[in-house]
């Protein structure tokens, strides 16, 4: 028997041992898929075909719109501060409120989505957030600012739906890549909102009848409308999973039985809390920088609100590819060294993030600050991708809950970093301190990250790499085939 046939036979036996049976697709799939889960084993970015790629595109675009609304206040901070007579610390309290509410929302939404699916949860969050966004222009003081930003911050939980949706649609060997691309393109909203909101502000104030106050108060209607539109699109055109109607995920490990998803199981899992900490220093750092970077450039380098916002947008725009890099590196490491590869890829990237944040904080002029910010951005977003390359392997039957808990870790981090800045006062010093914290937390992963690979496909994945010059041939089995054959 050939090496390839042995690999296929081993994979099938492994699936049988775990009690898995081949499933019948509810429609013709455009992608090749695993016969036991109907999850895709490939992706076509240019496709919007049901169910896999349409869900992927709805996942990241809905999170993108949510992110734009979530951080729509940040680039308008200088104008809001002047109009309402606020202090810098007042804006920081608003920032903390916007990410603190997301902590609770993500903890709650993850387990809920395990039971109702990502589509309904995502649609509800978008529609809910549209209401406070629509009325954001009515704010009169710091209390109103914190309340409105806190309510809008709940939409940050759409990240859970985004990652959970992709995990339901794609197999583990490409889940890291797909989660990273979707999360990264969604996080792109952190950069786009810096440019979009100052653009809307400039458009409003270009009218002789609209001053600075009028400009920012009337800037929130567009993101509010976008939230409502995408809520409808997600609900009307998405599929929860390859089976169409939501089917809760199951753990394929041999000793898990048929136990249902449980938030308690997630909370008792040590690996979840390890990843919560790791995500706090990457996504939490990104959220904090999104909230502070425009104000940092505005105050330190004496720039206009428009210029500061456009420069700040460069940080978030790196999400176009940087988070995807992290997921791809994680998947590449997994195919060669298994979960150990994912672990050390993440540790290296996270430590690089901390090092470049320290360097960025020491830059004395605008040009060098922009350059180092971009390098730092590449690492922080890649670390997010490598984190969620690990997440689908933690507890398959509780994937939504794990996504929610780990996602909440990012917001917990953002809250903590906000308090650090309140205590320090000087933004440059604050960034320096946070850089050292990131390196320290990254290094703890050496001793704390240990996750067993329970995939029924792990033997075939390793086998793929053991055949020299192998190519993947996806043949048909009376339709799109899910079988992978290797030809040396």
Short mmCIF file of C-alpha atoms in Angstrom, two decimals:
data_model
loop_
_atom_site.label_atom_id
_atom_site.label_comp_id
_atom_site.label_asym_id
_atom_site.label_seq_id
_atom_site.Cartn_x
_atom_site.Cartn_y
_atom_site.Cartn_z
CA UNK A 1 0.00 0.00 0.00
CA UNK A 2 1.37 3.45 -0.93
CA UNK A 3 2.20 6.16 1.61
CA UNK A 4 -0.67 8.29 0.33
CA UNK A 5 -3.22 5.47 0.61
CA UNK A 6 -2.00 4.70 4.12
CA UNK A 7 -2.50 8.35 5.06
CA UNK A 8 -6.05 8.41 3.67
CA UNK A 9 -6.90 5.10 5.35
CA UNK A 10 -5.50 6.35 8.68
CA UNK A 11 -7.58 9.52 8.45
CA UNK A 12 -10.74 7.54 7.72
CA UNK A 13 -10.08 5.14 10.60
CA UNK A 14 -9.49 8.07 12.91
CA UNK A 15 -12.82 9.59 11.90
CA UNK A 16 -14.60 6.27 12.42
CA UNK A 17 -13.05 5.88 15.86
CA UNK A 18 -14.46 9.27 16.83
CA UNK A 19 -17.94 8.21 15.72
CA UNK A 20 -18.10 10.52 12.71
CA UNK A 21 -20.26 9.71 9.69
CA UNK A 22 -20.23 11.15 6.21
CA UNK A 23 -22.78 13.91 5.72
CA UNK A 24 -24.87 14.86 2.69
CA UNK A 25 -24.46 18.50 1.59
CA UNK A 26 -27.76 20.45 1.51
CA UNK A 27 -26.68 22.10 -1.76
CA UNK A 28 -23.90 21.88 -4.32
CA UNK A 29 -20.76 23.36 -2.82
CA UNK A 30 -18.37 25.50 -4.81
CA UNK A 31 -15.45 24.48 -2.56
CA UNK A 32 -13.89 21.12 -1.72
CA UNK A 33 -14.91 19.96 1.72
CA UNK A 34 -14.43 17.36 4.42
CA UNK A 35 -17.15 14.66 4.13
CA UNK A 36 -17.51 14.27 7.90
CA UNK A 37 -18.04 17.94 8.78
CA UNK A 38 -18.89 19.60 5.41
CA UNK A 39 -16.33 22.27 6.31
CA UNK A 40 -14.32 23.66 3.42
CA UNK A 41 -10.68 22.60 2.99
CA UNK A 42 -9.95 25.40 0.52
CA UNK A 43 -11.04 28.99 -0.08
CA UNK A 44 -11.66 31.28 -3.05
CA UNK A 45 -11.49 34.89 -1.97
CA UNK A 46 -13.17 36.16 -5.15
CA UNK A 47 -16.18 33.88 -4.65
CA UNK A 48 -19.40 34.69 -2.77
CA UNK A 49 -20.93 31.25 -3.29
CA UNK A 50 -23.04 29.66 -0.58
CA UNK A 51 -22.46 28.62 2.04
CA UNK A 52 -18.76 28.92 2.89
CA UNK A 53 -17.53 32.01 1.05
CA UNK A 54 -20.73 33.99 1.42
CA UNK A 55 -20.58 33.46 5.18
CA UNK A 56 -16.91 34.46 5.16
CA UNK A 57 -17.61 37.74 3.36
CA UNK A 58 -20.63 38.56 5.52
CA UNK A 59 -18.56 37.81 8.63
CA UNK A 60 -15.73 40.21 7.88
CA UNK A 61 -17.81 42.99 6.28
CA UNK A 62 -20.27 43.06 9.20
CA UNK A 63 -17.37 43.25 11.66
CA UNK A 64 -15.75 45.96 9.53
CA UNK A 65 -18.87 48.15 9.72
CA UNK A 66 -19.16 47.43 13.44
CA UNK A 67 -15.54 48.48 13.97
CA UNK A 68 -16.05 51.75 12.06
CA UNK A 69 -19.00 52.66 14.28
CA UNK A 70 -17.28 51.41 17.43
CA UNK A 71 -14.30 53.75 17.03
CA UNK A 72 -16.04 56.57 15.19
CA UNK A 73 -15.46 58.91 18.16
CA UNK A 74 -11.66 58.53 18.29
CA UNK A 75 -10.65 60.69 15.28
CA UNK A 76 -13.16 63.38 16.29
CA UNK A 77 -11.78 63.51 19.85
CA UNK A 78 -10.07 66.92 19.54
CA UNK A 79 -13.25 68.56 18.20
CA UNK A 80 -15.45 66.88 20.83
CA UNK A 81 -13.03 67.89 23.59
CA UNK A 82 -13.08 71.55 22.53
CA UNK A 83 -16.84 71.78 22.01
CA UNK A 84 -17.81 70.15 25.31
CA UNK A 85 -14.95 71.67 27.31
CA UNK A 86 -13.52 68.29 28.26
CA UNK A 87 -10.09 67.29 29.53
CA UNK A 88 -7.85 64.63 27.95
CA UNK A 89 -8.70 62.35 30.89
CA UNK A 90 -12.41 62.68 30.04
CA UNK A 91 -11.75 61.30 26.56
CA UNK A 92 -9.77 58.44 28.10
CA UNK A 93 -12.76 57.60 30.31
CA UNK A 94 -14.90 57.48 27.17
CA UNK A 95 -12.36 55.15 25.59
CA UNK A 96 -12.46 52.88 28.62
CA UNK A 97 -16.28 52.78 28.54
CA UNK A 98 -16.25 51.80 24.86
CA UNK A 99 -14.06 48.74 25.45
CA UNK A 100 -15.32 47.81 28.93
CA UNK A 101 -18.85 47.20 27.69
CA UNK A 102 -17.45 44.94 24.98
CA UNK A 103 -15.82 42.76 27.65
CA UNK A 104 -19.19 41.81 29.11
CA UNK A 105 -20.81 41.56 25.68
CA UNK A 106 -18.19 39.13 24.39
CA UNK A 107 -18.35 36.94 27.48
CA UNK A 108 -22.14 36.72 27.07
CA UNK A 109 -22.39 36.51 23.28
CA UNK A 110 -19.95 33.61 22.80
CA UNK A 111 -21.96 30.98 24.74
CA UNK A 112 -25.22 32.38 23.33
CA UNK A 113 -23.98 31.95 19.77
CA UNK A 114 -23.01 28.36 20.60
CA UNK A 115 -26.76 27.76 20.94
CA UNK A 116 -28.37 30.08 18.36
CA UNK A 117 -25.62 30.36 15.75
CA UNK A 118 -23.57 33.32 14.52
CA UNK A 119 -26.00 34.76 11.95
CA UNK A 120 -28.80 35.78 14.33
CA UNK A 121 -26.37 36.97 16.97
CA UNK A 122 -24.45 39.09 14.48
CA UNK A 123 -27.59 40.67 13.03
CA UNK A 124 -28.94 41.55 16.48
CA UNK A 125 -25.71 43.21 17.63
CA UNK A 126 -25.51 45.38 14.51
CA UNK A 127 -29.11 46.56 14.80
CA UNK A 128 -28.79 47.23 18.53
CA UNK A 129 -25.67 49.38 18.09
CA UNK A 130 -27.28 51.41 15.30
CA UNK A 131 -29.60 53.06 17.85
CA UNK A 132 -27.03 54.78 20.13
CA UNK A 133 -24.86 55.56 17.10
CA UNK A 134 -27.77 57.41 15.47
CA UNK A 135 -28.27 59.57 18.58
CA UNK A 136 -24.55 60.10 19.35
CA UNK A 137 -24.73 63.74 18.25
CA UNK A 138 -26.91 64.58 21.26
CA UNK A 139 -24.07 64.17 23.79
CA UNK A 140 -23.67 67.15 26.15
CA UNK A 141 -21.04 66.14 28.74
CA UNK A 142 -18.57 63.45 29.79
CA UNK A 143 -21.32 61.33 31.37
CA UNK A 144 -23.27 61.26 28.12
CA UNK A 145 -20.07 60.49 26.22
CA UNK A 146 -19.32 57.48 28.42
CA UNK A 147 -22.90 56.15 28.26
CA UNK A 148 -23.16 56.40 24.48
CA UNK A 149 -19.69 55.00 23.88
CA UNK A 150 -20.46 52.15 26.26
CA UNK A 151 -23.68 51.27 24.43
CA UNK A 152 -22.02 51.43 21.03
CA UNK A 153 -19.14 49.34 22.39
CA UNK A 154 -21.44 46.33 22.64
CA UNK A 155 -21.11 46.02 18.86
CA UNK A 156 -17.49 44.99 19.41
CA UNK A 157 -18.89 41.54 20.24
CA UNK A 158 -19.48 41.06 16.50
CA UNK A 159 -15.86 39.91 16.49
CA UNK A 160 -17.06 36.73 18.22
CA UNK A 161 -19.59 36.10 15.47
CA UNK A 162 -16.98 36.82 12.81
CA UNK A 163 -14.49 34.27 14.16
CA UNK A 164 -17.11 31.69 15.16
CA UNK A 165 -18.72 31.87 11.73
CA UNK A 166 -15.43 31.20 9.95
CA UNK A 167 -14.58 28.35 12.32
CA UNK A 168 -17.92 26.69 11.50
CA UNK A 169 -17.23 26.96 7.77
CA UNK A 170 -13.56 25.96 7.40
CA UNK A 171 -11.45 23.01 8.53
CA UNK A 172 -8.67 23.43 11.07
CA UNK A 173 -5.75 23.38 8.66
CA UNK A 174 -7.01 26.60 7.07
CA UNK A 175 -9.05 27.94 10.01
CA UNK A 176 -6.14 30.04 11.22
CA UNK A 177 -5.81 31.68 7.83
CA UNK A 178 -9.53 32.29 7.37
CA UNK A 179 -10.02 33.60 10.91
CA UNK A 180 -7.03 35.87 10.45
CA UNK A 181 -8.17 37.25 7.09
CA UNK A 182 -11.72 37.84 8.33
CA UNK A 183 -10.57 39.34 11.62
CA UNK A 184 -7.92 41.44 9.92
CA UNK A 185 -10.22 42.82 7.26
CA UNK A 186 -12.77 43.55 9.98
CA UNK A 187 -10.14 45.28 12.11
CA UNK A 188 -9.36 47.36 9.04
CA UNK A 189 -12.30 49.43 10.27
CA UNK A 190 -10.01 50.79 12.96
CA UNK A 191 -7.97 52.48 10.25
CA UNK A 192 -10.82 53.32 7.91
CA UNK A 193 -12.83 55.04 10.64
CA UNK A 194 -9.93 57.44 11.22
CA UNK A 195 -10.15 58.52 7.58
CA UNK A 196 -13.92 58.17 7.10
CA UNK A 197 -14.99 60.14 10.15
CA UNK A 198 -12.58 63.05 9.57
CA UNK A 199 -13.76 62.98 5.94
CA UNK A 200 -17.40 63.28 7.01
CA UNK A 201 -16.37 66.00 9.49
CA UNK A 202 -14.53 67.93 6.76
CA UNK A 203 -17.50 67.53 4.40
CA UNK A 204 -19.89 68.87 7.03
CA UNK A 205 -17.71 71.81 8.01
CA UNK A 206 -17.15 72.75 4.36
CA UNK A 207 -20.64 74.23 4.49
CA UNK A 208 -20.59 77.86 5.68
CA UNK A 209 -23.55 77.09 7.95
CA UNK A 210 -21.80 74.22 9.79
CA UNK A 211 -19.12 74.92 12.41
CA UNK A 212 -16.89 72.41 14.21
CA UNK A 213 -19.64 71.41 16.64
CA UNK A 214 -22.14 70.90 13.83
CA UNK A 215 -19.47 68.92 11.97
CA UNK A 216 -18.96 66.20 14.58
CA UNK A 217 -22.55 66.07 15.85
CA UNK A 218 -23.85 65.24 12.37
CA UNK A 219 -21.08 62.78 11.50
CA UNK A 220 -22.65 59.69 13.08
CA UNK A 221 -25.70 59.17 10.87
CA UNK A 222 -23.72 57.46 8.11
CA UNK A 223 -22.17 54.72 10.31
CA UNK A 224 -25.56 54.22 12.02
CA UNK A 225 -27.26 53.64 8.66
CA UNK A 226 -24.48 51.23 7.63
CA UNK A 227 -25.06 49.20 10.79
CA UNK A 228 -28.77 48.83 10.02
CA UNK A 229 -28.08 47.87 6.40
CA UNK A 230 -25.58 45.14 7.25
CA UNK A 231 -27.81 43.75 9.99
CA UNK A 232 -30.43 43.08 7.34
CA UNK A 233 -27.89 41.62 4.88
CA UNK A 234 -26.43 39.22 7.44
CA UNK A 235 -29.84 37.95 8.54
CA UNK A 236 -31.33 37.64 5.06
CA UNK A 237 -28.44 36.21 3.03
CA UNK A 238 -26.18 34.26 5.39
CA UNK A 239 -25.98 30.55 6.29
CA UNK A 240 -25.00 29.70 9.85
CA UNK A 241 -22.96 26.64 8.87
CA UNK A 242 -22.42 24.27 5.90
CA UNK A 243 -25.65 22.43 6.75
CA UNK A 244 -27.56 25.72 6.33
CA UNK A 245 -29.65 25.62 9.50
CA UNK A 246 -27.44 25.98 12.54
CA UNK A 247 -25.95 22.75 13.87
CA UNK A 248 -23.91 23.16 17.10
CA UNK A 249 -20.26 22.07 16.69
CA UNK A 250 -19.07 18.84 18.30
CA UNK A 251 -15.76 17.84 19.79
CA UNK A 252 -14.11 15.07 17.77
CA UNK A 253 -11.87 13.92 20.61
CA UNK A 254 -12.48 10.32 21.58
CA UNK A 255 -13.57 11.01 25.16
CA UNK A 256 -15.91 13.97 24.70
CA UNK A 257 -19.07 12.00 23.99
CA UNK A 258 -22.06 14.10 22.95
CA UNK A 259 -21.85 16.69 25.70
CA UNK A 260 -23.47 20.01 24.71
CA UNK A 261 -21.78 23.39 24.63
CA UNK A 262 -21.34 24.87 28.09
CA UNK A 263 -20.00 28.24 29.23
CA UNK A 264 -18.93 26.56 32.49
CA UNK A 265 -16.68 24.19 30.58
CA UNK A 266 -15.09 27.14 28.83
CA UNK A 267 -14.50 28.98 32.10
CA UNK A 268 -12.85 25.89 33.65
CA UNK A 269 -10.43 25.43 30.74
CA UNK A 270 -6.94 26.66 31.68
CA UNK A 271 -5.94 27.12 28.04
CA UNK A 272 -8.77 29.61 27.52
CA UNK A 273 -7.41 31.92 30.21
CA UNK A 274 -3.88 31.62 28.86
CA UNK A 275 -5.14 32.85 25.48
CA UNK A 276 -7.21 35.56 27.18
CA UNK A 277 -3.94 36.96 28.55
CA UNK A 278 -2.14 36.61 25.23
CA UNK A 279 -4.96 38.35 23.36
CA UNK A 280 -5.00 41.16 25.91
CA UNK A 281 -1.54 42.24 24.78
CA UNK A 282 -2.23 42.10 21.04
CA UNK A 283 -5.86 42.95 20.23
CA UNK A 284 -6.15 44.85 23.50
CA UNK A 285 -3.14 46.87 22.43
CA UNK A 286 -4.66 47.54 19.01
CA UNK A 287 -7.90 48.78 20.55
CA UNK A 288 -6.01 51.05 22.91
CA UNK A 289 -3.84 52.48 20.14
CA UNK A 290 -6.91 53.03 17.93
CA UNK A 291 -8.41 55.09 20.74
CA UNK A 292 -5.29 57.14 21.52
CA UNK A 293 -3.03 57.39 18.49
CA UNK A 294 -4.78 60.30 16.72
CA UNK A 295 -4.74 62.35 19.94
CA UNK A 296 -1.08 61.39 20.45
CA UNK A 297 -0.09 62.79 17.03
CA UNK A 298 -2.39 65.81 17.45
CA UNK A 299 -0.81 66.85 20.75
CA UNK A 300 2.81 65.73 20.39
CA UNK A 301 3.48 66.92 16.84
CA UNK A 302 0.99 69.82 16.75
CA UNK A 303 -0.97 68.53 13.76
CA UNK A 304 -4.45 69.39 12.53
CA UNK A 305 -7.33 67.06 13.38
CA UNK A 306 -7.54 65.91 9.75
CA UNK A 307 -3.81 65.22 9.40
CA UNK A 308 -3.60 63.42 12.74
CA UNK A 309 -6.58 61.25 11.80
CA UNK A 310 -5.16 60.32 8.41
CA UNK A 311 -1.79 59.37 9.89
CA UNK A 312 -3.51 57.37 12.64
CA UNK A 313 -5.44 55.47 9.96
CA UNK A 314 -2.18 53.90 8.76
CA UNK A 315 -2.02 51.85 11.95
CA UNK A 316 -5.37 50.16 11.35
CA UNK A 317 -4.94 49.88 7.58
CA UNK A 318 -2.14 47.34 8.09
CA UNK A 319 -4.96 44.91 8.94
CA UNK A 320 -5.46 44.55 5.20
CA UNK A 321 -2.79 41.86 5.28
CA UNK A 322 -0.93 41.83 8.64
CA UNK A 323 -3.44 39.76 10.65
CA UNK A 324 -3.71 37.34 7.74
CA UNK A 325 0.06 36.91 7.85
CA UNK A 326 -0.21 35.82 11.48
CA UNK A 327 -2.85 33.23 10.65
CA UNK A 328 -0.93 31.94 7.64
CA UNK A 329 2.28 31.66 9.64
CA UNK A 330 0.35 29.76 12.31
CA UNK A 331 -1.17 27.36 9.75
CA UNK A 332 2.20 26.87 8.04
CA UNK A 333 3.83 26.08 11.38
CA UNK A 334 0.99 23.68 12.22
CA UNK A 335 1.45 21.62 9.05
CA UNK A 336 5.13 21.13 9.93
CA UNK A 337 5.33 20.95 13.72
CA UNK A 338 1.71 20.56 14.85
CA UNK A 339 0.44 22.62 17.79
CA UNK A 340 4.00 23.24 18.97
CA UNK A 341 4.56 25.15 15.74
CA UNK A 342 1.50 27.33 16.35
CA UNK A 343 2.68 28.00 19.90
CA UNK A 344 6.17 29.23 19.11
CA UNK A 345 5.08 31.18 16.03
CA UNK A 346 2.75 33.13 18.31
CA UNK A 347 5.40 33.70 20.98
CA UNK A 348 7.95 35.06 18.51
CA UNK A 349 5.45 37.41 16.88
CA UNK A 350 4.16 38.71 20.24
CA UNK A 351 7.66 39.47 21.52
CA UNK A 352 8.39 41.31 18.28
CA UNK A 353 5.27 43.39 18.87
CA UNK A 354 6.48 44.49 22.30
CA UNK A 355 9.98 45.34 21.07
CA UNK A 356 8.72 47.60 18.28
CA UNK A 357 6.22 49.32 20.59
CA UNK A 358 9.12 50.26 22.87
CA UNK A 359 11.05 51.63 19.89
CA UNK A 360 8.01 53.56 18.62
CA UNK A 361 7.57 55.27 21.99
CA UNK A 362 11.11 56.69 21.76
CA UNK A 363 10.80 58.24 18.27
CA UNK A 364 11.51 62.02 18.46
CA UNK A 365 10.12 63.20 15.11
CA UNK A 366 7.03 62.64 12.99
CA UNK A 367 8.66 60.66 10.16
CA UNK A 368 10.38 58.09 12.37
CA UNK A 369 7.26 57.79 14.56
CA UNK A 370 5.09 56.95 11.54
CA UNK A 371 7.59 54.38 10.24
CA UNK A 372 7.95 52.57 13.57
CA UNK A 373 4.19 52.70 14.15
CA UNK A 374 3.68 50.81 10.91
CA UNK A 375 6.26 48.14 11.83
CA UNK A 376 4.68 47.79 15.28
CA UNK A 377 1.26 47.53 13.64
CA UNK A 378 2.42 44.62 11.46
CA UNK A 379 3.47 42.65 14.54
CA UNK A 380 0.49 43.43 16.78
CA UNK A 381 -2.00 42.38 14.12
CA UNK A 382 -0.01 39.28 13.17
CA UNK A 383 -0.07 38.29 16.85
CA UNK A 384 -3.87 38.51 16.77
CA UNK A 385 -3.93 36.17 13.77
CA UNK A 386 -1.59 33.67 15.44
CA UNK A 387 -3.75 33.71 18.60
CA UNK A 388 -6.87 32.76 16.67
CA UNK A 389 -4.91 30.13 14.80
CA UNK A 390 -4.84 28.36 18.18
CA UNK A 391 -8.40 29.15 19.34
CA UNK A 392 -10.30 26.59 17.14
CA UNK A 393 -8.19 23.79 18.65
CA UNK A 394 -8.93 24.60 22.31
CA UNK A 395 -12.45 23.14 22.72
CA UNK A 396 -14.28 22.39 19.43
CA UNK A 397 -17.71 21.84 21.00
CA UNK A 398 -17.49 25.24 22.71
CA UNK A 399 -15.89 27.19 19.90
CA UNK A 400 -18.28 30.14 20.21
CA UNK A 401 -17.66 30.35 23.94
CA UNK A 402 -13.89 30.16 23.50
CA UNK A 403 -14.03 32.90 20.83
CA UNK A 404 -16.10 35.02 23.21
CA UNK A 405 -13.82 34.57 26.20
CA UNK A 406 -10.59 35.10 24.29
CA UNK A 407 -12.11 38.01 22.38
CA UNK A 408 -13.14 39.56 25.69
CA UNK A 409 -9.51 39.25 26.76
CA UNK A 410 -8.61 41.81 24.12
CA UNK A 411 -11.05 44.28 25.60
CA UNK A 412 -9.93 43.54 29.15
CA UNK A 413 -6.45 44.45 28.00
CA UNK A 414 -7.68 47.66 26.40
CA UNK A 415 -9.40 48.65 29.65
CA UNK A 416 -6.23 47.99 31.66
CA UNK A 417 -4.04 49.91 29.20
CA UNK A 418 -6.50 52.81 29.40
CA UNK A 419 -6.07 52.95 33.18
CA UNK A 420 -2.28 52.79 32.74
CA UNK A 421 -2.47 55.90 30.55
CA UNK A 422 -4.67 57.65 33.12
CA UNK A 423 -2.07 56.94 35.78
CA UNK A 424 0.97 57.88 33.69
CA UNK A 425 -0.44 60.91 31.88
CA UNK A 426 2.32 61.07 29.26
CA UNK A 427 1.37 59.00 26.20
CA UNK A 428 4.96 58.28 25.10
CA UNK A 429 5.85 56.92 28.54
CA UNK A 430 2.65 54.90 28.55
CA UNK A 431 3.53 53.25 25.24
CA UNK A 432 7.02 52.45 26.60
CA UNK A 433 5.60 50.70 29.67
CA UNK A 434 3.09 48.74 27.57
CA UNK A 435 5.88 47.56 25.26
CA UNK A 436 7.74 45.90 28.13
CA UNK A 437 4.50 44.31 29.36
CA UNK A 438 3.87 42.78 25.92
CA UNK A 439 7.31 41.17 25.78
CA UNK A 440 6.91 39.73 29.29
CA UNK A 441 3.48 38.24 28.53
CA UNK A 442 4.69 36.83 25.21
CA UNK A 443 7.50 34.97 26.97
CA UNK A 444 5.07 33.42 29.48
CA UNK A 445 3.59 31.48 26.56
CA UNK A 446 6.65 29.21 26.61
CA UNK A 447 5.48 27.74 29.92
CA UNK A 448 1.71 28.17 29.73
CA UNK A 449 0.50 27.36 26.19
CA UNK A 450 -0.17 23.66 25.77
CA UNK A 451 -3.11 22.50 23.65
CA UNK A 452 -3.73 18.99 22.38
CA UNK A 453 -4.66 18.55 18.72
CA UNK A 454 -7.90 16.53 18.54
CA UNK A 455 -8.59 16.93 14.82
CA UNK A 456 -9.60 13.76 12.97
CA UNK A 457 -7.59 15.13 10.02
CA UNK A 458 -4.23 15.59 11.78
CA UNK A 459 -2.71 12.38 10.42
CA UNK A 460 -3.55 13.35 6.83
CA UNK A 461 -2.20 16.86 7.37
CA UNK A 462 1.13 15.53 8.58
CA UNK A 463 1.09 12.98 5.76
CA UNK A 464 0.64 15.81 3.24
CA UNK A 465 3.97 17.23 4.35
CA UNK A 466 5.80 13.88 4.33
CA UNK A 467 5.50 13.28 0.59
CA UNK A 468 8.22 15.06 -1.36
CA UNK A 469 6.97 17.32 -4.11
CA UNK A 470 3.37 16.55 -3.25
CA UNK A 471 0.48 18.30 -4.98
CA UNK A 472 -3.13 18.38 -3.92
CA UNK A 473 -5.64 16.83 -6.31
CA UNK A 474 -9.27 17.37 -5.39
CA UNK A 475 -11.32 14.85 -7.37
CA UNK A 476 -15.06 14.35 -7.63
CA UNK A 477 -17.16 11.79 -5.83
CA UNK A 478 -20.42 12.39 -7.64
CA UNK A 479 -20.04 16.15 -7.13
CA UNK A 480 -17.44 18.26 -5.37
CA UNK A 481 -15.14 15.89 -3.52
CA UNK A 482 -13.79 16.40 -0.07
CA UNK A 483 -11.06 13.86 -0.52
CA UNK A 484 -7.45 14.96 -0.77
CA UNK A 485 -5.12 12.84 -2.87
CA UNK A 486 -1.42 13.44 -3.17
CA UNK A 487 0.63 12.76 -6.24
CA UNK A 488 4.36 12.64 -5.79
#
